[in-house]
Amino acid sequence: MDWPTILFYLFAALTVGCGILVVANPFSNNPVTSAMFLVLTILWLAGLYVLLHAFFLAAVQILVYAGAVMVLFLFVIMLLDLRAEEKRKIKVFSLVGGLLAIGGIGAVFLGSVLKAQWPLAGAPAIEGGTAPLGKLLFAQYLLPFEIISVLLLVAMIGVILLSKRELK
Amino acid sequence: MNVGLEHYIVVSGILFCLGLLGVILRRNLLVIYMGLELMLNAANLALVAFSRFNNQLDGQVFVFFVITVAAAEVAVGLALIVALYRRRESAHVEDLASLKL
């Protein structure tokens, strides 16, 4: 086995393991623990992006997700001073419904994975560096880019309005 | 054995199912939000993998947009949760059932 293969299995196992600990941590019910494991999941995903030669996206993933979004999450958790979620009984109906939904999605997914014709592995020559991505972003995808900037402005104004003490 | 597209897609599918499980089973609004983030990240991984193995950069541009929209969504959603918490003193979905018949 060569290095990229070993690294892929390592990163994939760590991503899935930390993802499980985000959703169902047997040792702690504290939202802060979940948030910390989500940070770890995002970091390992950035590792997978590097293996896929998407270097710019790996950097953006770490800067935006692990840097900004998760800090916002932790900030809100600590602001609200949420203590460990008290153990309430999970309703049987929601448990069965949830497992059924996930089983259904998993079955559809597995069926399509098994049926698909996979391209021959090998010789993808694409590099996701800043230069090719920037060329695409500012030429072919200029309009969506501008719309996204307007969306960010709208979100910013909305958040300021929502965090006022009196909602009118 | 070479790592191909299917390996990445399987990882992405597992991650998506985990996020969905979190959204359905957990009762804390913030943890439900984290499940949503997990699902978005799974979709991003699938997009990047398809982009690489199809030799097209468009998928990565799309992931860039998804990350931006997710950041905006998190900001607005957390502001809503804070406003809700001020009013109801709870971030537990079963305490927020006034719309229920």
XYZ file of N, CA and C in Angstrom, chain A residues 5 8-9 12 15-16 19-20 22-25 29 31 34-35 38 41-42 45 48-49 51-54 56-57 60-61 64-65 69 72-73 76-77 79-82 85-86 88 90-91 94-95 98-99 101-102 105-106 109 113 118-119 121 123-128 132-133 136-137 140-141 144-145 148 151-152 155 159 162-165 167, chain B residues 1-28 30-31 33-35 37-38 40-42 44-45 48-61 63-76 78-83 85-87 90-92 94-95 100:
498
model
N -3.047 5.836 -0.173
C -4.055 4.862 0.220
C -4.145 4.758 1.739
N -5.740 7.784 3.045
C -7.192 7.823 2.817
C -7.913 7.018 3.877
N -7.439 5.784 4.116
C -8.159 4.967 5.104
C -8.080 5.585 6.486
N -10.459 8.623 6.498
C -11.861 8.202 6.408
C -12.314 7.627 7.744
N -12.687 10.454 10.243
C -13.862 11.280 9.960
C -15.123 10.606 10.463
N -15.286 9.323 10.097
C -16.509 8.620 10.493
C -16.557 8.448 12.010
N -17.464 11.636 13.559
C -18.864 11.915 13.240
C -19.797 11.161 14.163
N -19.455 9.891 14.448
C -20.280 9.115 15.389
C -20.271 9.782 16.761
N -19.943 12.890 17.402
C -20.757 14.112 17.396
C -22.199 13.754 17.700
N -22.691 12.690 17.042
C -24.117 12.386 17.103
C -24.467 11.632 18.375
N -23.693 10.614 18.701
C -24.025 9.770 19.848
C -22.762 9.522 20.652
N -22.513 10.395 21.616
C -21.340 10.217 22.456
C -21.763 9.474 23.716
N -23.081 14.103 27.363
C -24.229 14.645 26.642
C -24.086 16.134 26.409
N -23.276 19.619 24.817
C -23.140 20.111 23.447
C -21.719 20.563 23.112
N -19.858 17.698 21.657
C -20.273 17.458 20.275
C -19.613 18.460 19.342
N -19.584 19.731 19.754
C -18.999 20.763 18.900
C -17.516 20.495 18.673
N -17.139 17.835 16.231
C -17.462 18.326 14.886
C -16.253 19.057 14.286
N -14.003 16.383 13.042
C -14.520 15.812 11.797
C -14.183 16.701 10.614
N -14.363 18.022 10.810
C -14.100 18.960 9.720
C -12.620 18.981 9.364
N -11.900 15.949 7.333
C -12.457 16.118 5.992
C -11.533 16.982 5.141
N -9.061 14.817 3.704
C -9.570 14.099 2.525
C -9.552 15.007 1.299
N -9.877 16.291 1.480
C -9.842 17.231 0.347
C -8.425 17.345 -0.210
N -6.187 15.028 -0.138
C -5.938 13.808 -0.905
C -6.607 13.875 -2.272
N -7.704 14.633 -2.384
C -8.390 14.799 -3.668
C -7.799 15.962 -4.464
N -6.689 16.499 -4.023
C -6.003 17.614 -4.677
C -6.850 18.879 -4.723
N -7.763 19.044 -3.763
C -8.537 20.287 -3.701
C -7.928 21.146 -2.602
N -7.213 24.381 -2.268
C -7.857 25.637 -1.854
C -9.062 25.345 -0.965
N -9.844 24.339 -1.365
C -11.030 24.020 -0.571
C -10.652 23.499 0.804
N -10.001 26.556 2.775
C -11.253 27.257 3.075
C -12.035 26.505 4.134
N -12.030 25.171 4.025
C -12.742 24.348 4.997
C -12.232 24.626 6.407
N -12.949 28.607 7.265
C -14.342 29.022 7.430
C -15.073 28.130 8.414
N -14.952 26.807 8.245
C -15.719 25.913 9.115
C -15.095 25.830 10.506
N -17.258 29.139 11.716
C -18.568 28.577 12.031
C -18.561 27.912 13.397
N -18.483 30.299 16.244
C -19.825 30.844 16.448
C -20.676 29.869 17.266
N -20.591 28.575 16.896
C -21.339 27.549 17.625
C -20.962 27.559 19.106
N -22.231 30.556 20.994
C -23.655 30.506 21.341
C -23.904 29.508 22.467
N -23.227 28.335 22.409
C -23.421 27.341 23.470
C -23.047 27.934 24.815
N -22.824 31.129 25.560
C -23.695 32.266 25.876
C -24.991 31.783 26.508
N -25.545 30.704 25.966
C -26.812 30.191 26.489
C -26.609 29.387 27.752
N -25.351 29.037 28.058
C -25.033 28.286 29.259
C -25.863 27.009 29.327
N -25.802 26.236 28.233
C -26.548 24.978 28.200
C -25.775 23.942 28.984
N -27.554 18.054 28.350
C -28.930 17.742 27.987
C -29.440 16.670 28.945
N -30.508 16.981 29.688
C -30.957 15.978 30.649
C -31.495 14.770 29.890
N -33.794 12.568 28.601
C -35.227 12.324 28.457
C -35.353 11.070 27.637
N -36.098 8.775 24.800
C -36.366 8.893 23.376
C -37.633 8.117 23.089
N -38.559 8.771 22.376
C -39.816 8.088 22.093
C -39.589 6.932 21.134
N -40.268 7.847 17.476
C -39.252 8.614 16.750
C -38.022 7.754 16.488
N -37.711 6.856 17.434
C -36.559 5.974 17.212
C -36.800 5.067 16.016
N -36.928 7.112 12.800
C -35.589 7.543 12.395
C -34.793 6.417 11.798
N -34.804 5.271 12.471
C -34.018 4.141 11.955
C -34.559 3.671 10.612
N -36.075 5.591 8.363
C -35.666 6.568 7.349
C -34.220 6.349 6.956
N -33.362 6.132 7.956
C -31.946 5.971 7.650
C -31.692 4.655 6.931
N -32.728 5.250 3.279
C -31.725 6.020 2.539
C -30.488 5.174 2.297
N -30.070 4.434 3.353
C -28.898 3.582 3.214
C -29.105 2.516 2.147
N -28.997 4.075 -1.308
C -27.616 4.463 -1.563
C -26.763 3.256 -1.917
N -24.841 2.440 -5.390
C -23.383 2.268 -5.421
C -23.029 0.939 -6.076
N -18.394 2.374 -12.398
C -17.390 3.322 -11.932
C -16.374 3.555 -13.024
N -15.929 4.790 -13.156
C -14.859 5.048 -14.126
C -13.589 4.347 -13.662
N -10.271 3.777 -12.197
C -9.520 4.624 -11.288
C -8.177 4.947 -11.924
N -5.333 8.338 -13.273
C -5.011 9.413 -14.194
C -5.951 10.605 -14.165
N -6.605 10.926 -13.040
C -7.216 12.241 -13.015
C -6.110 13.278 -12.826
N -6.110 14.295 -13.644
C -4.978 15.227 -13.655
C -5.373 16.599 -13.152
N -6.508 16.679 -12.450
C -7.023 17.997 -12.109
C -6.403 18.460 -10.793
N -6.114 19.754 -10.720
C -5.546 20.325 -9.509
C -6.421 21.478 -9.060
N -6.888 21.447 -7.818
C -7.762 22.515 -7.337
C -7.005 23.610 -6.633
N -6.520 28.023 -11.073
C -7.611 27.533 -11.939
C -8.991 27.776 -11.352
N -9.096 27.646 -10.025
C -10.396 27.857 -9.393
C -10.823 29.313 -9.511
N -12.067 30.121 -12.994
C -13.433 29.635 -13.215
C -14.442 30.498 -12.468
N -14.070 30.862 -11.242
C -14.997 31.597 -10.379
C -15.276 32.988 -10.917
N -16.620 32.146 -15.527
C -17.846 31.428 -15.848
C -18.901 31.589 -14.761
N -18.442 31.699 -13.496
C -19.393 31.717 -12.385
C -19.444 33.087 -11.736
N -23.251 33.920 -10.154
C -23.511 33.310 -8.843
C -22.639 33.898 -7.742
N -21.403 34.227 -8.083
C -20.493 34.808 -7.097
C -21.052 36.113 -6.550
N -24.049 35.476 -4.362
C -23.646 34.992 -3.040
C -23.243 36.164 -2.149
N -26.258 37.634 -0.864
C -26.838 36.752 0.154
C -26.151 36.954 1.501
N -24.819 37.097 1.476
C -24.099 37.311 2.732
C -24.522 38.622 3.374
N -27.872 38.089 4.967
C -27.737 37.321 6.206
C -27.226 38.215 7.327
N -29.236 38.960 10.727
C -28.735 38.574 12.051
C -28.753 39.760 12.988
N -32.278 40.276 14.038
C -32.788 39.221 14.916
C -32.210 39.334 16.311
N -30.985 39.841 16.430
C -30.389 39.852 17.765
C -30.743 41.106 18.550
N -31.590 41.955 17.999
C -32.065 43.070 18.824
C -32.931 42.524 19.943
N -32.949 43.244 21.036
C -33.648 42.725 22.203
C -35.161 42.657 21.966
N -38.061 42.304 19.393
C -38.460 42.005 18.024
C -39.796 42.671 17.759
N -4.122 -1.767 -4.044
C -5.480 -1.377 -4.391
C -5.603 0.133 -4.395
N -6.091 0.657 -5.501
C -6.172 2.103 -5.640
C -7.462 2.638 -5.035
N -7.362 3.811 -4.454
C -8.560 4.446 -3.909
C -9.286 5.147 -5.037
N -10.519 4.724 -5.287
C -11.267 5.306 -6.398
C -12.417 6.160 -5.919
N -13.222 6.545 -6.883
C -14.377 7.397 -6.579
C -15.304 6.743 -5.565
N -15.512 5.408 -5.733
C -16.516 4.757 -4.893
C -16.162 4.822 -3.413
N -14.868 4.793 -3.080
C -14.484 4.859 -1.675
C -14.941 6.173 -1.053
N -14.698 7.263 -1.793
C -15.092 8.566 -1.261
C -16.605 8.672 -1.140
N -17.315 8.111 -2.132
C -18.774 8.205 -2.099
C -19.334 7.433 -0.902
N -18.711 6.284 -0.598
C -19.193 5.512 0.556
C -18.970 6.289 1.848
N -17.783 6.893 1.983
C -17.531 7.701 3.191
C -18.552 8.819 3.302
N -18.821 9.463 2.165
C -19.790 10.560 2.165
C -21.175 10.067 2.558
N -21.566 8.890 2.051
C -22.879 8.355 2.402
C -22.989 8.047 3.881
N -21.928 7.452 4.460
C -21.958 7.149 5.898
C -22.093 8.430 6.707
N -21.353 9.451 6.296
C -21.394 10.720 7.017
C -22.778 11.343 6.935
N -23.409 11.242 5.756
C -24.756 11.809 5.586
C -25.743 11.085 6.496
N -25.659 9.746 6.552
C -26.578 8.992 7.405
C -26.374 9.359 8.867
N -25.109 9.579 9.277
C -24.843 9.976 10.666
C -25.493 11.312 10.977
N -25.363 12.268 10.033
C -25.963 13.576 10.256
C -27.472 13.478 10.379
N -28.075 12.653 9.508
C -29.532 12.475 9.548
C -29.957 11.853 10.866
N -29.183 10.871 11.336
C -29.467 10.232 12.623
C -29.447 11.268 13.735
N -28.451 12.165 13.689
C -28.371 13.207 14.711
C -29.576 14.120 14.665
N -29.994 14.504 13.446
C -31.132 15.415 13.329
C -32.390 14.763 13.871
N -32.560 13.460 13.611
C -33.804 12.817 14.023
C -33.791 12.461 15.500
N -32.663 11.998 16.017
C -32.673 11.432 17.368
C -32.323 12.417 18.470
N -31.486 13.414 18.196
C -31.097 14.301 19.296
C -32.192 15.306 19.569
N -32.228 15.821 20.798
C -33.321 16.703 21.201
C -32.863 18.127 21.476
N -31.576 18.367 21.348
C -31.058 19.710 21.602
C -30.945 20.456 20.274
N -29.128 22.856 19.230
C -27.774 23.103 18.720
C -27.158 21.833 18.156
N -27.429 20.698 18.819
C -26.870 19.445 18.302
C -27.549 19.072 16.985
N -28.495 21.213 14.830
C -27.780 22.060 13.874
C -26.461 21.446 13.454
N -25.759 20.833 14.433
C -24.484 20.189 14.094
C -24.722 19.016 13.149
N -25.840 18.295 13.344
C -26.175 17.224 12.405
C -26.373 17.760 11.000
N -24.917 20.390 9.744
C -23.587 20.706 9.216
C -22.897 19.452 8.697
N -23.081 18.353 9.454
C -22.471 17.085 9.047
C -23.012 16.650 7.680
N -24.269 18.597 5.314
C -23.728 19.488 4.284
C -22.299 19.099 3.924
N -21.517 18.744 4.952
C -20.134 18.359 4.693
C -20.055 17.071 3.895
N -20.986 16.139 4.158
C -21.004 14.894 3.387
C -21.268 15.196 1.916
N -20.606 17.952 0.380
C -19.412 18.602 -0.164
C -18.358 17.580 -0.556
N -18.167 16.578 0.310
C -17.150 15.562 0.005
C -17.501 14.831 -1.291
N -16.703 17.124 -4.273
C -15.275 17.242 -4.576
C -14.763 15.958 -5.229
N -15.239 14.808 -4.723
C -14.767 13.544 -5.292
C -15.215 13.411 -6.748
N -16.490 13.735 -7.025
C -16.966 13.662 -8.413
C -16.187 14.628 -9.289
N -15.917 15.814 -8.763
C -15.186 16.812 -9.538
C -13.802 16.290 -9.913
N -13.121 15.642 -8.978
C -11.772 15.177 -9.280
C -11.793 14.037 -10.291
N -12.720 13.090 -10.099
C -12.661 11.916 -10.969
C -13.326 12.149 -12.314
N -14.010 13.301 -12.488
C -14.524 13.647 -13.810
C -13.666 14.689 -14.504
N -12.558 15.081 -13.876
C -11.652 16.057 -14.469
C -12.311 17.392 -14.765
N -13.212 17.817 -13.881
C -13.869 19.112 -14.072
C -13.799 19.867 -12.761
N -13.464 21.147 -12.833
C -13.349 21.914 -11.589
C -14.681 22.466 -11.104
N -15.728 22.332 -11.910
C -17.003 22.980 -11.561
C -17.537 22.518 -10.214
N -17.335 21.246 -9.900
C -17.803 20.731 -8.617
C -17.168 21.471 -7.458
N -15.898 21.810 -7.581
C -15.224 22.511 -6.486
C -15.750 23.926 -6.334
N -16.084 24.568 -7.464
C -16.686 25.903 -7.375
C -18.015 25.809 -6.638
N -18.848 23.593 -4.398
C -18.585 23.393 -2.968
C -18.261 24.717 -2.302
N -17.527 25.554 -3.012
C -17.211 26.897 -2.505
C -18.499 27.656 -2.188
N -19.467 27.606 -3.103
C -20.746 28.275 -2.874
C -21.491 27.643 -1.702
N -21.447 26.306 -1.638
C -22.162 25.628 -0.543
C -21.601 26.054 0.803
N -20.275 26.161 0.901
C -19.665 26.568 2.169
C -20.116 27.973 2.544
N -20.176 28.869 1.533
C -20.612 30.239 1.824
C -22.053 30.262 2.324
N -22.930 29.542 1.613
C -24.336 29.524 2.021
C -24.472 28.902 3.405
N -23.681 27.851 3.692
C -23.757 27.217 5.006
C -23.351 28.192 6.095
N -22.335 29.009 5.824
C -21.914 29.986 6.839
C -23.032 30.984 7.107
N -23.693 31.465 6.033
C -24.800 32.410 6.220
C -25.937 31.748 6.979
N -26.208 30.495 6.627
C -27.303 29.759 7.279
C -27.026 29.580 8.763
N -25.779 29.247 9.107
C -25.450 29.067 10.524
C -25.624 30.368 11.284
N -25.184 31.487 10.687
C -25.305 32.771 11.387
C -26.769 33.088 11.666
N -27.624 32.972 10.639
C -29.044 33.290 10.832
C -29.688 32.314 11.801
N -28.355 30.502 14.228
C -27.945 30.690 15.620
C -28.569 31.946 16.204
N -28.732 32.989 15.380
C -29.411 34.191 15.878
C -30.853 33.861 16.245
N -31.495 33.032 15.412
C -32.869 32.615 15.728
C -32.915 31.829 17.025
N -31.947 30.914 17.209
C -31.939 30.111 18.434
C -31.755 31.006 19.648
N -30.868 32.001 19.546
C -30.648 32.898 20.680
C -31.920 33.683 20.992
N -32.602 34.166 19.933
C -33.840 34.926 20.155
C -34.899 34.040 20.799
N -34.333 31.401 22.655
C -33.926 31.065 24.021
C -34.259 32.205 24.970
N -34.113 33.452 24.496
C -34.444 34.596 25.343
C -35.898 34.561 25.751
N -36.736 34.128 24.828
C -38.168 34.149 25.059
C -38.625 32.935 25.871
N -35.313 27.859 26.802
C -35.059 26.448 26.541
C -34.570 26.273 25.109
N -33.658 25.326 24.928
C -33.218 25.001 23.573
C -33.505 23.530 23.309
N -34.592 23.077 23.849
C -34.940 21.672 23.774
C -36.175 21.555 22.899
N -38.590 19.608 22.513
C -39.894 19.215 23.043
C -40.536 20.325 23.874
N -39.741 21.309 24.266
C -40.334 22.453 24.975
C -40.853 23.509 24.005
N -47.913 22.959 17.903
C -48.492 21.640 17.804
C -49.979 21.692 18.121
